[in-house]
Short mmCIF file of C-alpha atoms in Angstrom, two decimals:
data_model
loop_
_atom_site.label_atom_id
_atom_site.label_comp_id
_atom_site.label_asym_id
_atom_site.label_seq_id
_atom_site.Cartn_x
_atom_site.Cartn_y
_atom_site.Cartn_z
CA MET A 194 70.00 127.50 -129.69
CA LYS A 195 66.91 125.81 -128.41
CA ALA A 196 64.32 128.46 -127.25
CA LEU A 197 60.98 128.21 -125.57
CA MET A 198 58.44 127.69 -128.34
CA ARG A 199 55.30 129.78 -127.92
CA THR A 200 52.19 130.75 -129.93
CA SER A 201 52.12 134.39 -130.85
CA THR A 202 51.02 136.49 -127.71
CA ALA A 203 51.06 139.88 -129.42
CA THR A 204 47.85 141.94 -129.56
CA THR A 205 46.13 140.94 -132.88
CA ALA A 206 44.39 143.50 -134.94
CA PRO A 207 40.61 142.76 -135.35
CA GLY A 208 41.06 141.89 -138.95
CA SER A 209 43.91 139.49 -138.65
CA PRO A 210 43.66 135.62 -138.53
CA PRO A 211 43.04 133.88 -135.33
CA ALA A 212 46.20 132.92 -133.26
CA ALA A 213 45.34 129.21 -133.72
CA SER A 214 45.75 129.40 -137.38
CA TRP A 215 48.77 131.63 -137.38
CA ILE A 216 51.48 128.95 -137.91
CA ARG A 217 49.24 127.10 -140.52
CA SER A 218 48.65 130.38 -142.47
CA LEU A 219 52.34 131.15 -142.55
CA VAL A 220 53.25 127.70 -143.99
CA VAL A 221 50.40 127.73 -146.49
CA SER A 222 51.63 131.14 -147.67
CA HIS A 223 55.18 130.00 -147.93
CA SER A 224 54.14 126.86 -149.76
CA SER A 225 52.08 128.73 -152.33
CA LEU A 226 54.87 131.27 -153.01
CA SER A 227 57.63 128.50 -153.53
CA SER A 228 55.34 126.16 -155.50
CA PRO A 229 52.52 128.10 -157.36
CA SER A 230 51.41 125.08 -159.33
CA SER A 231 50.90 122.86 -156.29
CA ALA A 232 47.23 122.38 -155.47
CA SER A 233 47.54 119.82 -152.53
CA PRO A 234 46.30 121.15 -149.21
CA PHE A 235 48.64 121.44 -146.33
CA SER A 236 48.61 118.48 -144.11
CA PRO A 237 50.55 119.02 -141.00
CA SER A 238 52.15 116.29 -138.97
CA PRO A 239 50.66 115.32 -135.61
CA LEU A 240 53.48 117.36 -133.80
CA SER A 241 52.77 120.24 -136.02
CA ARG A 242 49.02 120.06 -135.20
CA ARG A 243 49.86 119.88 -131.49
CA ARG A 244 52.06 122.96 -131.61
CA SER A 245 49.45 124.95 -133.67
CA ILE A 246 46.61 124.27 -131.07
CA LYS A 247 45.39 127.63 -129.82
CA SER A 248 46.41 128.53 -126.38
CA PRO A 249 43.60 129.71 -124.18
CA TRP A 250 45.66 132.70 -122.93
CA ALA A 251 47.28 133.65 -126.20
CA ARG A 252 44.70 136.31 -126.96
CA ARG A 253 43.72 137.18 -123.49
CA LYS A 254 43.38 140.97 -124.29
CA ARG A 255 40.52 140.28 -126.70
CA LYS A 256 38.53 138.39 -123.99
CA LYS A 257 36.72 139.57 -121.05
CA ALA A 258 36.72 137.80 -117.70
CA LEU A 259 33.73 135.73 -116.64
CA SER A 260 31.14 138.31 -115.81
CA ARG A 261 28.24 138.25 -113.33
CA ARG A 262 25.78 138.19 -116.25
CA ARG A 263 27.58 135.37 -117.95
CA TRP A 264 27.89 133.53 -114.59
CA TYR A 265 24.13 133.51 -113.94
CA SER A 266 23.33 132.39 -117.34
CA LEU A 267 25.27 129.24 -116.79
CA PHE A 268 22.60 127.89 -114.17
CA THR A 269 19.21 126.28 -114.57
CA LEU A 270 16.20 127.41 -112.55
CA ASP A 271 17.08 125.20 -109.68
CA GLY A 272 20.68 126.41 -109.48
CA ARG A 273 22.49 123.57 -111.23
CA PHE A 274 25.08 124.06 -114.06
CA ARG A 275 23.39 123.31 -117.38
CA ASP A 276 26.29 121.15 -118.62
CA GLY A 277 27.85 119.94 -115.34
CA GLY A 278 30.16 122.94 -115.19
CA VAL A 279 32.23 122.29 -118.42
CA LYS A 280 31.52 125.70 -120.03
CA PHE A 281 32.17 127.32 -116.64
CA LEU A 282 35.59 125.83 -116.16
CA LYS A 283 36.43 126.53 -119.66
CA LYS A 284 35.66 130.08 -119.22
CA VAL A 285 37.50 130.50 -115.90
CA ARG A 286 40.44 128.75 -117.47
CA SER A 287 40.81 131.13 -120.49
CA ARG A 288 39.43 134.28 -119.20
CA GLY A 289 39.70 134.42 -115.43
CA ILE A 290 36.90 135.83 -113.10
CA ASP A 291 35.50 139.19 -112.62
CA PRO A 292 36.54 140.47 -109.07
CA SER A 293 32.80 141.11 -108.15
CA ILE A 294 31.83 137.42 -108.38
CA ARG A 295 34.99 135.71 -107.03
CA ALA A 296 33.32 135.03 -103.74
CA GLU A 297 30.47 133.15 -105.42
CA VAL A 298 32.74 131.26 -107.82
CA TRP A 299 35.64 130.26 -105.84
CA PRO A 300 33.69 127.57 -103.63
CA PHE A 301 33.07 125.70 -106.80
CA LEU A 302 36.69 125.85 -107.83
CA LEU A 303 37.93 124.78 -104.46
CA GLY A 304 35.47 121.76 -103.96
CA VAL A 305 33.32 123.35 -101.25
CA TYR A 306 30.39 122.92 -103.63
CA ASP A 307 29.94 120.04 -106.06
CA LEU A 308 29.80 121.11 -109.64
CA ASN A 309 26.40 119.11 -109.78
CA SER A 310 24.90 120.81 -106.88
CA SER A 311 21.55 122.73 -106.71
CA GLU A 312 20.84 125.89 -104.90
CA ALA A 313 19.15 123.86 -102.18
CA ASP A 314 22.23 121.51 -101.88
CA ARG A 315 24.33 124.56 -101.49
CA ASN A 316 22.21 126.20 -98.81
CA ALA A 317 22.46 122.92 -96.86
CA ILE A 318 26.17 122.78 -97.40
CA ARG A 319 26.68 126.41 -95.96
CA THR A 320 24.64 125.66 -92.95
CA LYS A 321 26.74 122.42 -92.24
CA LYS A 322 30.06 124.09 -92.89
CA ARG A 323 29.23 127.02 -90.76
CA LYS A 324 28.50 124.56 -87.82
CA GLU A 325 31.61 122.56 -88.41
CA TYR A 326 33.73 125.75 -88.43
CA GLN A 327 32.15 126.91 -85.26
CA LYS A 328 33.10 123.55 -83.69
CA LEU A 329 36.58 123.88 -84.66
CA ARG A 330 36.73 127.40 -83.15
CA ARG A 331 35.34 126.00 -79.88
CA ARG A 332 38.01 123.50 -79.97
CA CYS A 333 40.61 126.17 -80.41
CA LYS A 334 39.37 127.93 -77.33
CA HIS A 335 39.37 124.85 -75.36
CA LEU A 336 42.94 124.29 -76.23
CA LEU A 337 43.88 127.75 -75.27
CA HIS A 338 42.29 127.29 -71.97
CA GLN A 339 44.12 123.84 -71.56
CA ILE A 340 47.36 125.40 -72.43
CA SER A 341 46.98 128.14 -69.72
CA GLY A 342 46.04 125.44 -67.22
CA ASN A 343 49.20 123.48 -68.04
CA THR A 344 51.27 126.65 -67.46
CA LEU A 345 52.38 126.60 -71.13
CA LEU A 346 52.55 129.86 -73.04
CA SER A 347 49.42 131.72 -73.32
CA ILE A 348 48.73 134.59 -75.80
CA ASP A 349 49.41 137.22 -73.18
CA GLU A 350 52.84 135.77 -72.46
CA VAL A 351 53.91 135.45 -76.00
CA ASN A 352 57.03 137.66 -76.81
CA MET A 353 56.27 138.74 -80.37
CA GLU A 354 59.95 139.40 -81.14
CA GLU A 355 61.05 135.86 -80.55
CA GLY A 356 60.90 132.70 -82.69
CA PRO A 357 60.23 129.23 -81.79
CA THR A 358 62.34 127.88 -78.86
CA THR A 359 62.99 124.38 -77.39
CA SER A 360 64.08 123.57 -73.72
CA ASP A 361 65.95 120.37 -74.82
CA PRO A 362 68.96 121.00 -77.08
CA GLY A 363 69.15 117.29 -77.67
CA SER A 364 65.64 116.72 -78.78
CA PRO A 365 64.68 115.89 -82.31
CA PHE A 366 62.95 119.28 -82.62
CA SER A 367 66.11 121.14 -81.63
CA GLN A 368 68.40 119.05 -83.72
CA ASP A 369 66.19 119.47 -86.83
CA LEU A 370 65.92 123.24 -86.41
CA SER A 371 69.67 123.30 -86.11
CA ARG A 372 70.14 121.41 -89.30
CA ARG A 373 67.74 123.45 -91.16
CA HIS A 374 69.05 126.86 -90.03
CA SER A 375 72.60 125.86 -90.96
CA PHE A 376 71.39 124.83 -94.27
CA ALA A 377 69.62 128.08 -94.79
CA ASN A 378 72.64 130.05 -94.06
CA GLU A 379 74.38 128.48 -96.98
CA HIS A 380 71.48 129.32 -99.34
CA PRO A 381 70.38 132.85 -98.75
CA TYR A 382 66.65 132.59 -99.71
CA PRO A 383 63.52 131.43 -97.96
CA ARG A 384 63.89 127.75 -97.67
CA ARG A 385 62.04 125.16 -95.56
CA SER A 386 64.21 125.94 -92.48
CA GLU A 387 62.58 129.48 -92.53
CA ILE A 388 59.04 128.38 -93.34
CA ILE A 389 58.24 125.27 -91.37
CA ILE A 390 57.61 124.75 -87.61
CA VAL A 391 58.57 121.20 -86.90
CA ASP A 392 56.43 118.79 -84.99
CA PRO A 393 58.74 116.85 -82.76
CA ASN A 394 56.23 114.03 -82.24
CA LEU A 395 56.18 113.37 -86.00
CA THR A 396 59.76 113.62 -86.78
CA ASP A 397 60.31 109.91 -86.66
CA SER A 398 56.84 108.62 -87.42
CA GLU A 399 55.29 110.90 -90.15
CA SER A 400 57.25 109.36 -93.01
CA SER A 401 56.49 105.82 -92.03
CA ASP A 402 52.88 106.53 -91.42
CA SER A 403 52.46 108.25 -94.71
CA ASP A 404 54.82 107.16 -97.23
CA SER A 405 52.99 103.71 -97.74
CA SER A 406 50.02 105.73 -99.01
CA TYR A 407 51.93 108.50 -100.92
CA GLU A 408 54.28 108.09 -103.93
CA THR A 409 55.92 110.53 -106.04
CA GLY A 410 54.34 109.93 -109.39
CA PRO A 411 52.32 112.94 -110.73
CA GLU A 412 49.25 110.67 -111.20
CA ASN A 413 49.08 110.09 -107.54
CA LEU A 414 47.84 113.62 -106.72
CA ASP A 415 44.62 113.32 -108.48
CA ALA A 416 42.04 115.33 -106.31
CA SER A 417 39.11 113.38 -107.59
CA PRO A 418 36.44 112.82 -104.75
CA GLU A 419 35.67 109.28 -106.13
CA PRO A 420 38.98 107.74 -107.24
CA GLY A 421 39.63 104.07 -108.14
CA PRO A 422 40.90 101.50 -105.83
CA ASP A 423 44.51 102.15 -106.96
CA SER A 424 44.45 105.79 -106.28
CA HIS A 425 47.18 106.73 -103.93
CA ALA A 426 45.70 110.23 -103.35
CA PHE A 427 42.62 108.65 -101.94
CA LYS A 428 44.53 106.35 -99.66
CA PHE A 429 46.52 109.34 -98.32
CA ARG A 430 43.41 111.31 -97.72
CA ARG A 431 41.70 108.39 -96.11
CA SER A 432 44.75 107.74 -93.70
CA LEU A 433 44.46 111.33 -92.67
CA SER A 434 40.73 111.08 -91.86
CA VAL A 435 41.66 108.17 -89.58
CA LYS A 436 44.50 110.03 -88.07
CA ARG A 437 42.42 113.01 -87.04
CA ASP A 438 40.46 110.70 -84.65
CA ASP A 439 43.62 109.17 -83.48
CA PRO A 440 44.11 109.82 -79.70
CA ALA A 441 47.98 110.07 -80.34
CA LEU A 442 47.36 112.78 -83.03
CA GLU A 443 44.92 114.57 -80.86
CA SER A 444 47.61 114.58 -78.06
CA THR A 445 50.13 115.97 -80.67
CA CYS A 446 47.64 118.71 -81.51
CA SER A 447 47.32 119.74 -77.82
CA GLU A 448 50.97 119.67 -77.15
CA ASN A 449 51.87 121.72 -80.21
CA PHE A 450 49.12 124.08 -80.26
CA ALA A 451 50.93 126.67 -78.16
CA THR A 452 53.69 126.80 -80.78
CA TRP A 453 51.31 127.03 -83.73
CA GLN A 454 49.51 129.75 -81.82
CA ARG A 455 52.52 131.79 -81.38
CA ILE A 456 53.78 131.56 -84.99
CA ILE A 457 50.42 132.19 -86.44
CA ARG A 458 50.28 135.55 -84.62
CA LEU A 459 53.72 136.52 -85.72
CA ASP A 460 52.77 135.80 -89.31
CA ALA A 461 49.39 137.35 -89.28
CA VAL A 462 50.49 140.84 -88.34
CA ARG A 463 53.35 140.83 -90.89
CA VAL A 464 51.10 139.95 -93.92
CA HIS A 465 51.49 142.29 -96.90
CA GLN A 466 48.80 145.00 -97.17
CA GLU A 467 48.53 144.52 -100.95
CA TRP A 468 45.04 142.84 -100.46
CA VAL A 469 43.46 146.27 -99.29
CA LEU A 470 42.84 147.58 -102.82
CA TYR A 471 40.83 144.39 -103.65
CA SER A 472 38.50 144.26 -100.60
CA PRO A 473 37.02 147.79 -100.05
CA SER A 474 34.59 146.67 -97.45
CA GLN A 475 37.20 144.95 -95.27
CA ALA A 476 39.54 148.03 -95.91
CA ALA A 477 36.84 150.38 -94.52
CA VAL A 478 36.23 148.47 -91.31
CA SER A 479 36.05 150.62 -88.15
CA ALA A 480 38.55 150.84 -85.55
CA GLU A 481 36.10 149.46 -82.95
CA LEU A 482 35.03 146.35 -84.89
CA ALA A 483 38.95 145.69 -85.66
CA ALA A 484 39.60 145.89 -81.94
CA GLN A 485 36.82 143.57 -80.94
CA ARG A 486 37.98 140.96 -83.61
CA ALA A 487 41.52 141.30 -82.36
CA GLU A 488 40.41 140.77 -78.72
CA SER A 489 38.26 137.73 -79.50
CA VAL A 490 41.43 135.85 -80.76
CA GLY A 491 43.80 137.21 -78.17
CA LEU A 492 45.72 139.67 -80.36
CA LYS A 493 46.86 142.60 -78.19
CA ASP A 494 49.24 145.48 -78.39
CA TYR A 495 48.80 146.09 -82.03
CA GLU A 496 47.48 149.62 -81.83
CA HIS A 497 50.12 150.56 -84.31
CA LEU A 498 48.29 148.72 -87.00
CA GLU A 499 45.71 150.25 -89.24
CA PRO A 500 42.23 149.10 -88.40
CA CYS A 501 41.92 147.01 -91.66
CA MET A 502 45.33 145.35 -91.00
CA MET A 503 44.28 144.56 -87.48
CA TYR A 504 40.91 143.14 -88.74
CA HIS A 505 42.60 141.09 -91.32
CA ALA A 506 45.31 139.67 -89.02
CA ALA A 507 42.58 138.67 -86.57
CA ARG A 508 40.77 136.78 -89.22
CA LEU A 509 43.98 134.93 -90.21
CA VAL A 510 44.57 133.98 -86.74
CA ALA A 511 41.05 132.41 -86.31
CA ILE A 512 41.15 130.58 -89.54
CA LEU A 513 44.71 129.31 -89.21
CA GLU A 514 44.13 128.04 -85.61
CA ALA A 515 40.97 126.26 -86.84
CA TYR A 516 42.88 124.77 -89.78
CA ALA A 517 45.83 123.58 -87.36
CA VAL A 518 43.08 121.77 -85.36
CA TYR A 519 41.38 120.36 -88.45
CA ASP A 520 44.61 119.03 -89.89
CA PRO A 521 47.01 118.50 -86.95
CA GLU A 522 49.51 116.32 -89.01
CA ILE A 523 50.34 119.64 -90.88
CA GLY A 524 49.44 122.07 -88.13
CA TYR A 525 50.69 125.40 -89.01
CA CYS A 526 53.84 126.33 -90.95
CA GLN A 527 55.14 129.62 -91.92
CA GLY A 528 54.17 130.41 -95.57
CA MET A 529 50.47 129.15 -94.94
CA SER A 530 49.45 132.64 -94.11
CA ASP A 531 50.62 133.75 -97.59
CA LEU A 532 48.26 131.25 -99.18
CA LEU A 533 45.28 132.23 -96.85
CA SER A 534 45.59 136.04 -97.10
CA PRO A 535 44.08 136.38 -100.69
CA ILE A 536 41.35 133.92 -99.79
CA ALA A 537 40.33 135.98 -96.75
CA ALA A 538 40.41 139.20 -98.65
CA VAL A 539 37.87 137.80 -101.00
CA MET A 540 35.74 135.62 -98.77
CA GLU A 541 34.36 137.84 -96.21
CA GLU A 542 32.70 135.23 -93.91
CA ASP A 543 35.37 133.37 -91.92
CA TYR A 544 33.73 129.91 -92.20
CA GLN A 545 33.55 130.36 -96.02
CA ALA A 546 37.18 131.52 -96.13
CA PHE A 547 38.18 128.50 -93.98
CA TRP A 548 36.71 125.92 -96.22
CA CYS A 549 38.04 127.42 -99.33
CA PHE A 550 41.44 127.39 -97.72
CA ALA A 551 40.98 123.87 -96.66
CA GLY A 552 40.10 122.85 -100.24
CA PHE A 553 43.21 124.78 -101.47
CA MET A 554 45.26 122.91 -99.01
CA LYS A 555 44.09 119.42 -100.17
CA LYS A 556 46.97 119.69 -102.69
CA ALA A 557 49.10 122.59 -101.20
CA ARG A 558 49.41 120.75 -97.72
CA HIS A 559 51.97 118.50 -99.47
CA ASN A 560 54.35 121.47 -99.54
CA PHE A 561 54.36 121.68 -95.82
CA ARG A 562 55.07 118.02 -95.04
CA LEU A 563 58.13 117.35 -92.74
CA ASP A 564 59.56 114.90 -95.04
CA GLU A 565 59.33 117.21 -97.92
CA LEU A 566 58.23 114.54 -100.38
CA GLY A 567 55.69 116.78 -102.01
CA ILE A 568 58.25 119.54 -102.59
CA LYS A 569 60.92 117.05 -103.95
CA ARG A 570 58.31 115.47 -106.28
CA GLN A 571 57.40 118.99 -107.67
CA LEU A 572 61.06 120.10 -108.12
CA ASN A 573 61.70 116.78 -109.99
CA ILE A 574 58.88 117.35 -112.36
CA VAL A 575 60.22 121.05 -113.09
CA SER A 576 63.61 119.53 -113.71
CA ARG A 577 62.28 117.01 -116.08
CA ILE A 578 60.28 119.60 -117.92
CA ILE A 579 63.36 121.67 -118.56
CA LYS A 580 65.45 118.56 -119.48
CA ARG A 581 62.76 117.66 -122.19
CA LYS A 582 62.25 121.28 -123.53
CA ASP A 583 65.90 122.62 -123.42
CA SER A 584 68.73 120.24 -123.23
CA GLN A 585 71.40 123.03 -123.34
CA LEU A 586 69.87 124.84 -120.38
CA TYR A 587 69.57 121.45 -118.46
CA ARG A 588 73.22 120.65 -119.24
CA HIS A 589 74.26 124.08 -117.83
CA LEU A 590 72.27 123.37 -114.72
CA GLU A 591 74.04 120.08 -114.35
CA LYS A 592 77.37 121.74 -114.79
CA LEU A 593 76.39 124.13 -111.83
CA LYS A 594 74.94 121.09 -109.74
CA ALA A 595 71.66 122.93 -109.98
CA GLU A 596 69.63 120.32 -112.01
CA ASP A 597 67.38 119.59 -108.95
CA CYS A 598 65.92 122.93 -109.60
CA PHE A 599 66.09 123.94 -105.87
CA PHE A 600 66.42 127.47 -106.90
CA VAL A 601 62.61 127.57 -107.47
CA TYR A 602 61.85 126.22 -104.13
CA ARG A 603 60.00 129.46 -103.09
CA MET A 604 57.85 129.55 -106.11
CA VAL A 605 56.73 125.98 -105.48
CA LEU A 606 56.20 126.41 -101.68
CA VAL A 607 53.86 129.42 -101.89
CA LEU A 608 52.63 128.98 -105.45
CA PHE A 609 54.24 132.00 -107.14
CA ARG A 610 52.70 134.33 -104.32
CA ARG A 611 56.06 136.20 -103.90
CA GLU A 612 56.89 136.61 -107.54
CA LEU A 613 53.44 137.82 -108.79
CA THR A 614 51.35 140.76 -107.75
CA PHE A 615 48.14 140.13 -105.91
CA ASP A 616 45.85 140.32 -108.90
CA GLN A 617 48.26 138.26 -110.91
CA THR A 618 48.36 135.61 -108.15
CA LEU A 619 44.61 135.39 -108.20
CA CYS A 620 44.59 134.93 -112.04
CA LEU A 621 46.99 132.19 -111.82
CA TRP A 622 45.42 130.37 -109.02
CA GLU A 623 42.05 130.53 -110.71
CA VAL A 624 43.24 128.93 -113.72
CA MET A 625 45.04 126.34 -111.73
CA TRP A 626 42.01 125.64 -109.63
CA ALA A 627 39.84 125.24 -112.70
CA ASP A 628 42.27 122.54 -113.89
CA GLN A 629 41.97 120.68 -110.63
CA ALA A 630 38.26 121.12 -110.54
CA ALA A 631 37.92 119.54 -114.01
CA ILE A 632 40.07 116.56 -112.89
CA ARG A 633 37.83 116.13 -109.78
CA ALA A 634 34.72 116.15 -111.95
CA GLY A 635 36.27 113.68 -114.47
CA ILE A 636 36.43 116.09 -117.15
CA GLY A 637 39.51 114.79 -118.86
CA GLN A 638 41.39 115.07 -122.18
CA SER A 639 38.67 113.55 -124.36
CA VAL A 640 36.01 116.11 -123.04
CA TRP A 641 38.43 119.13 -123.26
CA GLY A 642 39.40 118.13 -126.98
CA ARG A 643 35.75 118.76 -128.03
CA ILE A 644 35.82 122.27 -126.74
CA ARG A 645 38.30 123.72 -129.36
CA MET A 646 41.24 121.35 -128.60
CA GLN A 647 42.80 123.29 -125.69
CA ALA A 648 45.36 121.87 -123.49
CA PRO A 649 44.03 119.21 -121.14
CA PRO A 650 43.73 119.96 -117.58
CA THR A 651 46.50 118.92 -115.39
CA ASP A 652 47.14 118.88 -111.58
CA ASP A 653 50.55 120.36 -112.26
CA LEU A 654 49.92 123.50 -114.21
CA LEU A 655 51.79 125.46 -111.54
CA LEU A 656 54.95 123.37 -112.25
CA TYR A 657 54.76 124.02 -116.07
CA ALA A 658 54.35 127.76 -115.36
CA ILE A 659 57.36 127.76 -113.19
CA ALA A 660 59.33 125.77 -115.79
CA ALA A 661 58.05 128.35 -118.34
CA CYS A 662 59.35 131.19 -116.24
CA ILE A 663 62.89 129.53 -116.00
CA LEU A 664 62.76 129.02 -119.78
CA GLN A 665 61.94 132.48 -120.33
CA LYS A 666 65.14 133.47 -118.50
CA ARG A 667 67.29 130.79 -120.24
CA LYS A 668 69.59 133.11 -122.09
CA GLN A 669 70.52 135.08 -118.94
CA ILE A 670 71.07 131.72 -116.90
CA VAL A 671 73.05 130.19 -119.62
CA HIS A 672 75.34 133.13 -120.64
CA ASN A 673 75.49 135.22 -117.43
CA HIS A 674 75.07 132.83 -114.52
CA SER A 675 77.98 130.56 -113.21
CA SER A 676 76.60 129.38 -109.74
CA MET A 677 73.37 128.41 -108.26
CA ASP A 678 73.47 131.47 -106.02
CA GLU A 679 73.38 133.69 -109.10
CA ILE A 680 70.37 131.79 -110.46
CA MET A 681 68.63 132.15 -107.11
CA ARG A 682 69.09 135.89 -107.34
CA GLU A 683 67.76 135.98 -110.88
CA CYS A 684 64.73 134.15 -109.55
CA ASN A 685 64.26 136.42 -106.66
CA SER A 686 64.62 139.53 -109.11
CA MET A 687 61.59 138.18 -110.97
CA ALA A 688 59.16 139.52 -108.42
CA GLY A 689 56.71 142.03 -109.92
CA GLN A 690 58.31 141.62 -113.40
CA LEU A 691 56.37 138.68 -114.74
CA ASP A 692 53.42 138.73 -117.32
CA VAL A 693 51.05 136.15 -115.88
CA TRP A 694 49.20 135.75 -119.10
CA ARG A 695 52.38 135.23 -121.23
CA LEU A 696 53.42 132.75 -118.43
CA LEU A 697 50.19 130.76 -118.83
CA ASP A 698 50.57 130.81 -122.66
CA ASP A 699 54.13 129.34 -122.42
CA ALA A 700 52.90 126.83 -119.84
CA HIS A 701 50.06 125.88 -122.21
CA ASN A 702 52.61 124.93 -124.84
CA LEU A 703 54.66 122.93 -122.41
CA VAL A 704 51.61 120.94 -121.31
CA MET A 705 50.44 120.26 -124.91
CA ASN A 706 53.95 119.08 -125.85
CA LEU A 707 55.14 117.38 -122.66
CA HIS A 708 52.17 116.41 -120.44
CA ASP A 709 52.23 112.66 -121.77
CA LYS A 710 55.95 112.37 -121.32
CA ILE A 711 56.57 113.79 -117.74
#
């Protein structure tokens, strides 16, 4: 039986050999016992060397997260990274970040600050970004006033118990919602039908406008700010920058803002309160300040909420409305509040939380496209990883007509947010962001190979982690599950039961063995 191969992740005693040499030590010992007279050194094959490379997460318990003292030591006097950020990304990738410095570190990981920027550069960026965010908020207020003037739904008229409605049952919007809800009823777990709010004006045009600049190959999602002329990712982002100034898209934004506004408020007040333990200052906010923030964004009748939850909900509303205006092609879709909530808990200034979220969404936005190309591409990669790693499991999935791996849809959509605890989610995201930041900075496999031969950075670490998660459950799936619904229930039951560092360790081995084949 073909099982998931992993480096040993058990806690190692101080006197034991490093995890990187565990396999080699075992083979050498076996060789010396079986052939005492042999003096030739062990010369592993390239595949053996690849499999014995130390996982950056295999001995996580013997390492400390990036501390404040170590963080400050990485900078020169003028506030630049001493080596362009290579050591910084390596440490984040293998150790995580101390919670006390996350607010300082995340803007580097999410592209708000360039890795080569100085302190003076970052001061200027903060001033600029604050003004840009304030401009977006003014635009939101203008749209709210415009909506009221056109007798569309205002915030005071929103029925918080109702979902989105359409007046024309024959419209593309209504037809698409009907199709999606009927599909959801056949598959009882959160799917696109429950998560996206459809933009009727983009139903027929979005794919034709965007598909020419977006293809499903994994190399086309490179987040580098200076890609080559053949980079599809660059073309896609460039088309978006043009669209944001397009009068037709501006009209779409105005017409759909009422819907976005309503669903944002629905989701903001339902967000899980898990974040409270990780943000003491926001958890201790006064009832008066919370009420002021709620009133400033039009939230009313939420006196039943704790002050900290009302305050958090008001912040989510402000930031998500601004993002809907900033990226009107995506607007707002249910599920985005799950991604923003941890960021808002860490970043206490709204404008900083917004720009970190916008950086996060540069890649995650593909999960919320109406044509679902981004989701389909990612599910396809997960399927290919499983096929390469475990042919028996893949054949079983084929037998169940589940080889498209749609049972991990939720994991892909909200990036493991529902399956991991709050702290585990932040750990996984930070490692993932460090990989993406390394790619943006041009720190590729050759550079990574000079720092202890760890797995090269990949834009798709999340997908390798998802595949590792399924491979960890391969025995249950192969022997106990005879339908896709059963596999879905197995995936849903993983919530709160996963070890994020073991997951990353397994993902590391998959990256090392398969990244050049997928």
